[in-house]
C-alpha cells in the first residue's frame, strides 16, 4: 500500500529540485571547453567532448522539468533531446573503447540506454532505433554496455520491447534477464546484480497482450502502486529513486504504446496519483518529429565524423533528420 502523505512529500521535493538549478551555467562552461577543443582540433583531449555531454543532457533535463513539472506543459521536445544525447554518448564511448577502456560517464549506463531505446521506439525513430539496438546487442556485457543492472523494470522494458518488435537477445525474448545473466556468467562478465525475479513485471509480461481491458487495467494499477511506493523513497530507493525519472511512469506509458500498436484496448482514464501527473500526460505524436539539434551536440558529432572514420554514425549517413 502506498503511503500517500510520503508520496506527495517526495513529489514536492522532486519538483523543487529543478527550481533554480545550475544547469545553464554548467552547460555554458562545458560549451566553452568543447569549442576550445574543436577550434584547435585537439584529438589528444577530445574525450572531454564525451564527458561534457553530461552537461548538455543535464541542461535539457532541466528544460524538460521546467516545461512539464513547473509550468505544467505537455511538450516532449526537451525529453527527445535527452534521449538523442544518450544515443551519442554510446556512439562517442565506442571511439574510446580501447584508448580509455575504464572511462566512466555519469549518466552512461545500461539503464539509461534501455530507456532511450524504448523512447526511440515510442517516437517511431526507426533508423536510429535499429542502430541503437544493434549497438546494445553487440556490446552487451562489456565495457561499452555493462548489463549488471538491478532494476526489474528495465528488464521488463527490454523483454517487452523484444516481444513487441519480434527480436531476440541471447537467443530469446522470454525471461531475458535470466538468459543475459547466464550468458554473462559464461563469459565471466559482471552480472551478480541482475535480478532473479521481476515481481509484478513478470505477471505483466505474461498478460501484456490480453484483450481484456479490465485485466490490463488491474495490472497497470499494480504497476503504478509499485512505482509510486519506490518513488516515495526519493533519493534512497535504487529503483525509481533518482530525480531524473522518479515520477515519470515511462514503463507504463510504453506498455500502453505497445498495446495500442498491437491493436489492443487500453484504459480510457486512470484514477491514481502517478498516472495523472504532468509527465504522464505529455503529448506524444506517432511518429514524433526529430528534435531540433542542440548546437553543441551538433559540433561534437561533426568533430567525431571528421576525425574518426570508425565513428559509427559515419556508416549510416544523416541521422535525426
mmCIF file of C-alpha atoms in Angstrom:
data_model
loop_
_atom_site.group_PDB
_atom_site.id
_atom_site.type_symbol
_atom_site.label_atom_id
_atom_site.label_comp_id
_atom_site.label_asym_id
_atom_site.label_seq_id
_atom_site.Cartn_x
_atom_site.Cartn_y
_atom_site.Cartn_z
ATOM 1 C CA UNK A 1 0.000 0.000 0.000
ATOM 2 C CA UNK A 2 1.334 3.431 -0.980
ATOM 3 C CA UNK A 3 1.872 5.895 1.860
ATOM 4 C CA UNK A 4 0.000 8.829 0.307
ATOM 5 C CA UNK A 5 1.499 11.530 2.533
ATOM 6 C CA UNK A 6 5.031 10.231 1.945
ATOM 7 C CA UNK A 7 4.453 10.069 -1.806
ATOM 8 C CA UNK A 8 3.130 13.639 -2.020
ATOM 9 C CA UNK A 9 6.053 14.977 0.017
ATOM 10 C CA UNK A 10 8.508 13.119 -2.231
ATOM 11 C CA UNK A 11 6.833 14.564 -5.309
ATOM 12 C CA UNK A 12 7.130 18.092 -3.918
ATOM 13 C CA UNK A 13 10.867 17.525 -3.420
ATOM 14 C CA UNK A 14 11.083 16.082 -6.926
ATOM 15 C CA UNK A 15 9.621 19.264 -8.417
ATOM 16 C CA UNK A 16 11.514 21.639 -6.116
ATOM 17 C CA UNK A 17 14.799 20.035 -7.146
ATOM 18 C CA UNK A 18 14.502 21.676 -10.557
ATOM 19 C CA UNK A 19 13.692 25.159 -9.321
ATOM 20 C CA UNK A 20 16.707 27.453 -9.661
ATOM 21 C CA UNK A 21 19.121 24.747 -10.806
ATOM 22 C CA UNK A 22 22.645 25.470 -12.032
ATOM 23 C CA UNK A 23 22.263 23.562 -15.306
ATOM 24 C CA UNK A 24 22.542 26.651 -17.531
ATOM 25 C CA UNK A 25 25.900 27.693 -16.063
ATOM 26 C CA UNK A 26 27.241 24.157 -16.310
ATOM 27 C CA UNK A 27 26.081 23.978 -19.933
ATOM 28 C CA UNK A 28 27.922 27.210 -20.793
ATOM 29 C CA UNK A 29 31.087 26.053 -19.033
ATOM 30 C CA UNK A 30 31.008 22.790 -20.946
ATOM 31 C CA UNK A 31 30.277 24.592 -24.201
ATOM 32 C CA UNK A 32 33.324 26.866 -23.797
ATOM 33 C CA UNK A 33 35.534 23.858 -23.145
ATOM 34 C CA UNK A 34 34.117 21.995 -26.148
ATOM 35 C CA UNK A 35 34.512 24.956 -28.517
ATOM 36 C CA UNK A 36 38.133 25.389 -27.445
ATOM 37 C CA UNK A 37 38.955 21.734 -28.210
ATOM 38 C CA UNK A 38 37.121 21.741 -31.537
ATOM 39 C CA UNK A 39 38.632 25.039 -32.706
ATOM 40 C CA UNK A 40 42.164 23.643 -32.465
ATOM 41 C CA UNK A 41 41.099 20.105 -33.460
ATOM 42 C CA UNK A 42 42.654 18.746 -30.263
ATOM 43 C CA UNK A 43 42.417 14.977 -30.686
ATOM 44 C CA UNK A 44 44.626 14.435 -27.638
ATOM 45 C CA UNK A 45 41.957 15.814 -25.294
ATOM 46 C CA UNK A 46 38.807 15.196 -27.267
ATOM 47 C CA UNK A 47 37.498 12.658 -24.743
ATOM 48 C CA UNK A 48 36.410 15.773 -22.835
ATOM 49 C CA UNK A 49 33.750 16.247 -25.530
ATOM 50 C CA UNK A 50 32.178 12.983 -24.466
ATOM 51 C CA UNK A 51 32.437 13.785 -20.774
ATOM 52 C CA UNK A 52 30.812 17.174 -21.309
ATOM 53 C CA UNK A 53 27.806 15.570 -22.975
ATOM 54 C CA UNK A 54 26.611 15.069 -19.398
ATOM 55 C CA UNK A 55 26.286 18.848 -19.070
ATOM 56 C CA UNK A 56 24.259 19.015 -22.285
ATOM 57 C CA UNK A 57 21.962 16.267 -21.056
ATOM 58 C CA UNK A 58 21.565 17.918 -17.634
ATOM 59 C CA UNK A 59 20.641 21.200 -19.289
ATOM 60 C CA UNK A 60 17.859 19.629 -21.358
ATOM 61 C CA UNK A 61 16.685 17.645 -18.356
ATOM 62 C CA UNK A 62 16.277 20.968 -16.563
ATOM 63 C CA UNK A 63 14.414 22.448 -19.559
ATOM 64 C CA UNK A 64 12.091 19.439 -19.703
ATOM 65 C CA UNK A 65 11.316 19.542 -15.981
ATOM 66 C CA UNK A 66 10.649 23.273 -16.070
ATOM 67 C CA UNK A 67 8.375 22.947 -19.096
ATOM 68 C CA UNK A 68 6.389 19.994 -17.781
ATOM 69 C CA UNK A 69 6.660 19.888 -13.977
ATOM 70 C CA UNK A 70 6.798 23.570 -13.118
ATOM 71 C CA UNK A 71 4.810 25.127 -15.975
ATOM 72 C CA UNK A 72 2.515 22.098 -16.332
ATOM 73 C CA UNK A 73 3.202 21.906 -20.072
ATOM 74 C CA UNK A 74 2.939 18.851 -22.289
ATOM 75 C CA UNK A 75 5.789 19.378 -24.760
ATOM 76 C CA UNK A 76 8.257 16.496 -25.213
ATOM 77 C CA UNK A 77 10.886 18.365 -27.264
ATOM 78 C CA UNK A 78 13.460 18.583 -24.447
ATOM 79 C CA UNK A 79 12.877 14.956 -23.442
ATOM 80 C CA UNK A 80 13.558 13.920 -27.040
ATOM 81 C CA UNK A 81 16.878 15.752 -26.937
ATOM 82 C CA UNK A 82 17.836 13.859 -23.762
ATOM 83 C CA UNK A 83 17.244 10.504 -25.462
ATOM 84 C CA UNK A 84 19.166 11.653 -28.538
ATOM 85 C CA UNK A 85 22.129 12.590 -26.343
ATOM 86 C CA UNK A 86 22.129 9.101 -24.774
ATOM 87 C CA UNK A 87 22.494 7.681 -28.268
ATOM 88 C CA UNK A 88 25.510 9.886 -28.973
ATOM 89 C CA UNK A 89 27.101 9.081 -25.634
ATOM 90 C CA UNK A 90 27.123 5.453 -26.749
ATOM 91 C CA UNK A 91 28.483 6.338 -30.180
ATOM 92 C CA UNK A 92 31.195 8.503 -28.634
ATOM 93 C CA UNK A 93 32.065 5.943 -25.979
ATOM 94 C CA UNK A 94 32.775 3.471 -28.793
ATOM 95 C CA UNK A 95 35.594 5.707 -30.066
ATOM 96 C CA UNK A 96 37.415 5.438 -26.740
ATOM 97 C CA UNK A 97 36.779 1.749 -26.203
ATOM 98 C CA UNK A 98 40.459 0.835 -26.383
ATOM 99 C CA UNK A 99 42.068 4.175 -25.548
ATOM 100 C CA UNK A 100 40.135 4.606 -22.296
ATOM 101 C CA UNK A 101 38.559 1.213 -21.503
ATOM 102 C CA UNK A 102 37.692 2.207 -17.932
ATOM 103 C CA UNK A 103 36.192 5.619 -18.709
ATOM 104 C CA UNK A 104 33.075 6.268 -16.654
ATOM 105 C CA UNK A 105 30.351 8.765 -17.503
ATOM 106 C CA UNK A 106 27.738 9.997 -15.054
ATOM 107 C CA UNK A 107 24.600 9.045 -16.983
ATOM 108 C CA UNK A 108 26.044 6.382 -19.271
ATOM 109 C CA UNK A 109 24.548 3.052 -18.255
ATOM 110 C CA UNK A 110 22.569 0.057 -19.407
ATOM 111 C CA UNK A 111 19.548 1.521 -17.623
ATOM 112 C CA UNK A 112 19.650 4.830 -19.481
ATOM 113 C CA UNK A 113 20.381 3.066 -22.770
ATOM 114 C CA UNK A 114 17.276 0.888 -22.488
ATOM 115 C CA UNK A 115 15.212 3.925 -21.513
ATOM 116 C CA UNK A 116 16.462 5.710 -24.639
ATOM 117 C CA UNK A 117 15.828 2.655 -26.823
ATOM 118 C CA UNK A 118 12.187 2.322 -25.809
ATOM 119 C CA UNK A 119 11.708 6.061 -26.333
ATOM 120 C CA UNK A 120 13.100 5.722 -29.866
ATOM 121 C CA UNK A 121 10.505 3.007 -30.427
ATOM 122 C CA UNK A 122 7.832 5.155 -28.808
ATOM 123 C CA UNK A 123 8.730 8.057 -31.107
ATOM 124 C CA UNK A 124 8.931 5.952 -34.258
ATOM 125 C CA UNK A 125 12.592 6.765 -34.984
ATOM 126 C CA UNK A 126 13.132 3.554 -36.926
ATOM 127 C CA UNK A 127 16.601 4.118 -38.397
ATOM 128 C CA UNK A 128 18.211 5.324 -35.168
ATOM 129 C CA UNK A 129 16.412 2.659 -33.136
ATOM 130 C CA UNK A 130 17.939 -0.117 -35.233
ATOM 131 C CA UNK A 131 21.449 1.332 -34.915
ATOM 132 C CA UNK A 132 20.997 1.679 -31.176
ATOM 133 C CA UNK A 133 19.574 -1.815 -30.700
ATOM 134 C CA UNK A 134 22.384 -3.379 -32.724
ATOM 135 C CA UNK A 135 24.906 -1.497 -30.571
ATOM 136 C CA UNK A 136 23.334 -2.757 -27.353
ATOM 137 C CA UNK A 137 23.296 -6.352 -28.578
ATOM 138 C CA UNK A 138 26.845 -6.288 -29.950
ATOM 139 C CA UNK A 139 28.449 -4.850 -26.835
ATOM 140 C CA UNK A 140 26.148 -6.294 -24.178
ATOM 141 C CA UNK A 141 28.152 -7.066 -21.063
ATOM 142 C CA UNK A 142 31.481 -5.492 -21.962
ATOM 143 C CA UNK A 143 32.835 -2.069 -21.052
ATOM 144 C CA UNK A 144 30.631 -0.309 -23.616
ATOM 145 C CA UNK A 145 27.362 -1.767 -22.327
ATOM 146 C CA UNK A 146 27.747 -3.226 -18.861
ATOM 147 C CA UNK A 147 24.470 -5.027 -18.170
ATOM 148 C CA UNK A 148 24.904 -5.774 -14.468
ATOM 149 C CA UNK A 149 21.696 -3.892 -13.662
ATOM 150 C CA UNK A 150 19.399 -4.480 -10.669
ATOM 151 C CA UNK A 151 16.351 -2.599 -11.997
ATOM 152 C CA UNK A 152 13.472 -5.005 -12.509
ATOM 153 C CA UNK A 153 11.534 -2.536 -14.657
ATOM 154 C CA UNK A 154 14.462 -2.159 -17.073
ATOM 155 C CA UNK A 155 14.487 -5.895 -17.745
ATOM 156 C CA UNK A 156 10.710 -5.725 -18.115
ATOM 157 C CA UNK A 157 11.060 -2.964 -20.705
ATOM 158 C CA UNK A 158 13.725 -4.839 -22.641
ATOM 159 C CA UNK A 159 11.669 -8.044 -22.736
ATOM 160 C CA UNK A 160 8.506 -6.190 -23.729
ATOM 161 C CA UNK A 161 10.446 -4.351 -26.448
ATOM 162 C CA UNK A 162 11.823 -7.627 -27.829
ATOM 163 C CA UNK A 163 8.417 -9.294 -27.879
ATOM 164 C CA UNK A 164 6.809 -6.246 -29.479
ATOM 165 C CA UNK A 165 9.479 -5.933 -32.185
ATOM 166 C CA UNK A 166 9.894 -9.722 -32.601
ATOM 167 C CA UNK A 167 13.615 -9.652 -31.858
ATOM 168 C CA UNK A 168 15.840 -11.615 -29.509
ATOM 169 C CA UNK A 169 18.847 -11.203 -27.241
ATOM 170 C CA UNK A 170 20.925 -14.246 -26.349
ATOM 171 C CA UNK A 171 18.563 -16.317 -28.488
ATOM 172 C CA UNK A 172 15.345 -15.453 -26.689
ATOM 173 C CA UNK A 173 12.730 -12.808 -25.934
ATOM 174 C CA UNK A 174 11.424 -14.547 -22.822
ATOM 175 C CA UNK A 175 12.970 -14.403 -19.336
ATOM 176 C CA UNK A 176 15.599 -12.211 -20.942
ATOM 177 C CA UNK A 177 17.177 -11.165 -17.634
ATOM 178 C CA UNK A 178 17.979 -14.804 -16.833
ATOM 179 C CA UNK A 179 19.296 -15.516 -20.337
ATOM 180 C CA UNK A 180 21.593 -12.485 -20.154
ATOM 181 C CA UNK A 181 22.711 -13.398 -16.651
ATOM 182 C CA UNK A 182 23.593 -16.918 -17.793
ATOM 183 C CA UNK A 183 25.462 -15.643 -20.868
ATOM 184 C CA UNK A 184 27.435 -13.089 -18.861
ATOM 185 C CA UNK A 185 28.281 -15.728 -16.259
ATOM 186 C CA UNK A 186 29.684 -17.948 -19.005
ATOM 187 C CA UNK A 187 31.707 -15.031 -20.361
ATOM 188 C CA UNK A 188 32.920 -14.149 -16.854
ATOM 189 C CA UNK A 189 31.418 -10.675 -17.101
ATOM 190 C CA UNK A 190 29.766 -8.913 -14.141
ATOM 191 C CA UNK A 191 26.152 -9.991 -13.645
ATOM 192 C CA UNK A 192 25.596 -10.504 -9.919
ATOM 193 C CA UNK A 193 23.147 -7.608 -9.621
ATOM 194 C CA UNK A 194 20.779 -8.835 -12.334
ATOM 195 C CA UNK A 195 17.582 -9.874 -10.505
ATOM 196 C CA UNK A 196 16.382 -13.457 -10.386
ATOM 197 C CA UNK A 197 12.726 -12.402 -10.311
ATOM 198 C CA UNK A 198 10.782 -9.495 -11.822
ATOM 199 C CA UNK A 199 7.830 -9.431 -9.427
ATOM 200 C CA UNK A 200 4.795 -7.615 -10.803
ATOM 201 C CA UNK A 201 6.590 -7.140 -14.101
ATOM 202 C CA UNK A 202 6.683 -10.903 -14.708
ATOM 203 C CA UNK A 203 2.923 -11.010 -14.243
ATOM 204 C CA UNK A 204 2.511 -8.180 -16.750
ATOM 205 C CA UNK A 205 4.815 -9.856 -19.258
ATOM 206 C CA UNK A 206 2.643 -12.964 -19.077
ATOM 207 C CA UNK A 207 -0.502 -10.931 -19.765
ATOM 208 C CA UNK A 208 0.586 -7.763 -21.605
ATOM 209 C CA UNK A 209 -1.306 -8.727 -24.766
ATOM 210 C CA UNK A 210 -4.564 -9.672 -23.081
ATOM 211 C CA UNK A 211 -7.652 -8.387 -24.935
ATOM 212 C CA UNK A 212 -9.394 -7.949 -21.568
ATOM 213 C CA UNK A 213 -9.250 -4.233 -20.725
ATOM 214 C CA UNK A 214 -10.268 -4.883 -17.103
ATOM 215 C CA UNK A 215 -7.360 -7.283 -16.660
ATOM 216 C CA UNK A 216 -4.781 -4.870 -18.070
ATOM 217 C CA UNK A 217 -6.284 -2.012 -16.031
ATOM 218 C CA UNK A 218 -5.810 -4.064 -12.861
ATOM 219 C CA UNK A 219 -2.198 -4.905 -13.776
ATOM 220 C CA UNK A 220 -1.388 -1.290 -14.603
ATOM 221 C CA UNK A 221 -2.848 -0.263 -11.258
ATOM 222 C CA UNK A 222 -0.461 -2.627 -9.518
ATOM 223 C CA UNK A 223 2.455 -1.356 -11.615
ATOM 224 C CA UNK A 224 1.554 2.212 -10.663
ATOM 225 C CA UNK A 225 1.346 1.323 -6.983
ATOM 226 C CA UNK A 226 4.737 -0.397 -7.154
ATOM 227 C CA UNK A 227 6.310 2.563 -8.962
ATOM 228 C CA UNK A 228 4.766 5.070 -6.554
ATOM 229 C CA UNK A 229 5.959 3.178 -3.481
ATOM 230 C CA UNK A 230 9.539 3.163 -4.741
ATOM 231 C CA UNK A 231 9.396 6.789 -5.931
ATOM 232 C CA UNK A 232 8.260 7.755 -2.437
ATOM 233 C CA UNK A 233 11.771 6.749 -1.305
ATOM 234 C CA UNK A 234 13.210 9.538 -3.462
ATOM 235 C CA UNK A 235 16.979 9.669 -3.143
ATOM 236 C CA UNK A 236 17.085 6.330 -1.325
ATOM 237 C CA UNK A 237 15.444 3.685 -3.478
ATOM 238 C CA UNK A 238 17.659 2.133 -6.141
ATOM 239 C CA UNK A 239 14.670 1.748 -8.460
ATOM 240 C CA UNK A 240 12.689 4.909 -9.298
ATOM 241 C CA UNK A 241 14.634 6.727 -6.608
ATOM 242 C CA UNK A 242 16.557 9.219 -8.760
ATOM 243 C CA UNK A 243 15.466 12.732 -9.622
ATOM 244 C CA UNK A 244 15.629 12.217 -13.384
ATOM 245 C CA UNK A 245 12.638 9.907 -13.778
ATOM 246 C CA UNK A 246 11.235 9.095 -10.325
ATOM 247 C CA UNK A 247 7.663 10.189 -11.055
ATOM 248 C CA UNK A 248 7.739 9.674 -14.825
ATOM 249 C CA UNK A 249 5.875 6.349 -15.423
ATOM 250 C CA UNK A 250 7.611 5.565 -18.708
ATOM 251 C CA UNK A 251 7.352 1.804 -18.204
ATOM 252 C CA UNK A 252 3.553 2.104 -18.053
ATOM 253 C CA UNK A 253 3.385 4.563 -20.941
ATOM 254 C CA UNK A 254 5.487 2.212 -23.054
ATOM 255 C CA UNK A 255 3.181 -0.695 -22.217
ATOM 256 C CA UNK A 256 0.208 1.405 -23.331
ATOM 257 C CA UNK A 257 2.066 2.323 -26.541
ATOM 258 C CA UNK A 258 2.860 -1.316 -27.342
ATOM 259 C CA UNK A 259 -0.721 -2.387 -26.742
ATOM 260 C CA UNK A 260 -2.024 0.425 -28.932
ATOM 261 C CA UNK A 261 0.364 -0.527 -31.756
ATOM 262 C CA UNK A 262 -0.834 -4.133 -31.409
ATOM 263 C CA UNK A 263 -4.464 -3.029 -31.713
ATOM 264 C CA UNK A 264 -5.305 -3.918 -28.109
ATOM 265 C CA UNK A 265 -7.644 -1.853 -25.906
ATOM 266 C CA UNK A 266 -6.270 0.425 -23.193
ATOM 267 C CA UNK A 267 -7.947 2.048 -20.206
ATOM 268 C CA UNK A 268 -9.615 5.346 -21.100
ATOM 269 C CA UNK A 269 -8.543 7.031 -17.849
ATOM 270 C CA UNK A 270 -6.649 6.470 -14.614
ATOM 271 C CA UNK A 271 -7.631 7.445 -11.102
ATOM 272 C CA UNK A 272 -4.280 7.150 -9.327
ATOM 273 C CA UNK A 273 -1.845 9.948 -8.490
ATOM 274 C CA UNK A 274 1.105 8.818 -10.636
ATOM 275 C CA UNK A 275 -0.800 8.453 -13.911
ATOM 276 C CA UNK A 276 -2.317 11.905 -13.546
ATOM 277 C CA UNK A 277 0.949 13.774 -13.052
ATOM 278 C CA UNK A 278 2.191 16.084 -15.847
ATOM 279 C CA UNK A 279 4.874 13.677 -17.089
ATOM 280 C CA UNK A 280 2.216 11.023 -17.684
ATOM 281 C CA UNK A 281 0.109 13.480 -19.680
ATOM 282 C CA UNK A 282 2.634 14.696 -22.267
ATOM 283 C CA UNK A 283 1.539 14.931 -25.888
ATOM 284 C CA UNK A 284 3.380 12.276 -27.883
ATOM 285 C CA UNK A 285 2.713 12.033 -31.601
ATOM 286 C CA UNK A 286 3.009 8.845 -33.645
ATOM 287 C CA UNK A 287 5.556 9.276 -35.031
ATOM 288 C CA UNK A 288 7.301 12.128 -33.249
ATOM 289 C CA UNK A 289 9.336 14.532 -35.408
ATOM 290 C CA UNK A 290 13.053 14.573 -34.699
ATOM 291 C CA UNK A 291 14.155 17.230 -32.216
ATOM 292 C CA UNK A 292 15.976 20.340 -33.279
ATOM 293 C CA UNK A 293 19.661 19.630 -32.741
ATOM 294 C CA UNK A 294 21.387 21.062 -29.721
ATOM 295 C CA UNK A 295 24.119 23.203 -31.361
ATOM 296 C CA UNK A 296 26.879 21.884 -29.083
ATOM 297 C CA UNK A 297 25.911 18.267 -29.723
ATOM 298 C CA UNK A 298 25.975 19.021 -33.438
ATOM 299 C CA UNK A 299 29.532 20.377 -33.132
ATOM 300 C CA UNK A 300 30.632 17.224 -31.320
ATOM 301 C CA UNK A 301 29.033 14.967 -33.927
ATOM 302 C CA UNK A 302 30.693 16.918 -36.752
ATOM 303 C CA UNK A 303 34.068 16.701 -34.975
ATOM 304 C CA UNK A 304 33.846 12.939 -34.492
ATOM 305 C CA UNK A 305 32.658 12.373 -38.056
ATOM 306 C CA UNK A 306 35.647 14.354 -39.359
ATOM 307 C CA UNK A 307 38.338 12.804 -37.168
ATOM 308 C CA UNK A 308 37.230 9.185 -36.689
ATOM 309 C CA UNK A 309 36.307 7.033 -39.711
ATOM 310 C CA UNK A 310 35.282 4.268 -37.267
ATOM 311 C CA UNK A 311 32.703 6.539 -35.633
ATOM 312 C CA UNK A 312 29.503 4.521 -36.001
ATOM 313 C CA UNK A 313 27.287 7.340 -37.400
ATOM 314 C CA UNK A 314 29.760 7.664 -40.295
ATOM 315 C CA UNK A 315 28.472 4.313 -41.533
ATOM 316 C CA UNK A 316 24.827 5.380 -41.506
ATOM 317 C CA UNK A 317 24.743 8.769 -43.182
ATOM 318 C CA UNK A 318 22.471 11.504 -41.900
ATOM 319 C CA UNK A 319 20.727 10.792 -38.583
ATOM 320 C CA UNK A 320 17.932 12.505 -36.665
ATOM 321 C CA UNK A 321 16.811 14.489 -39.689
#
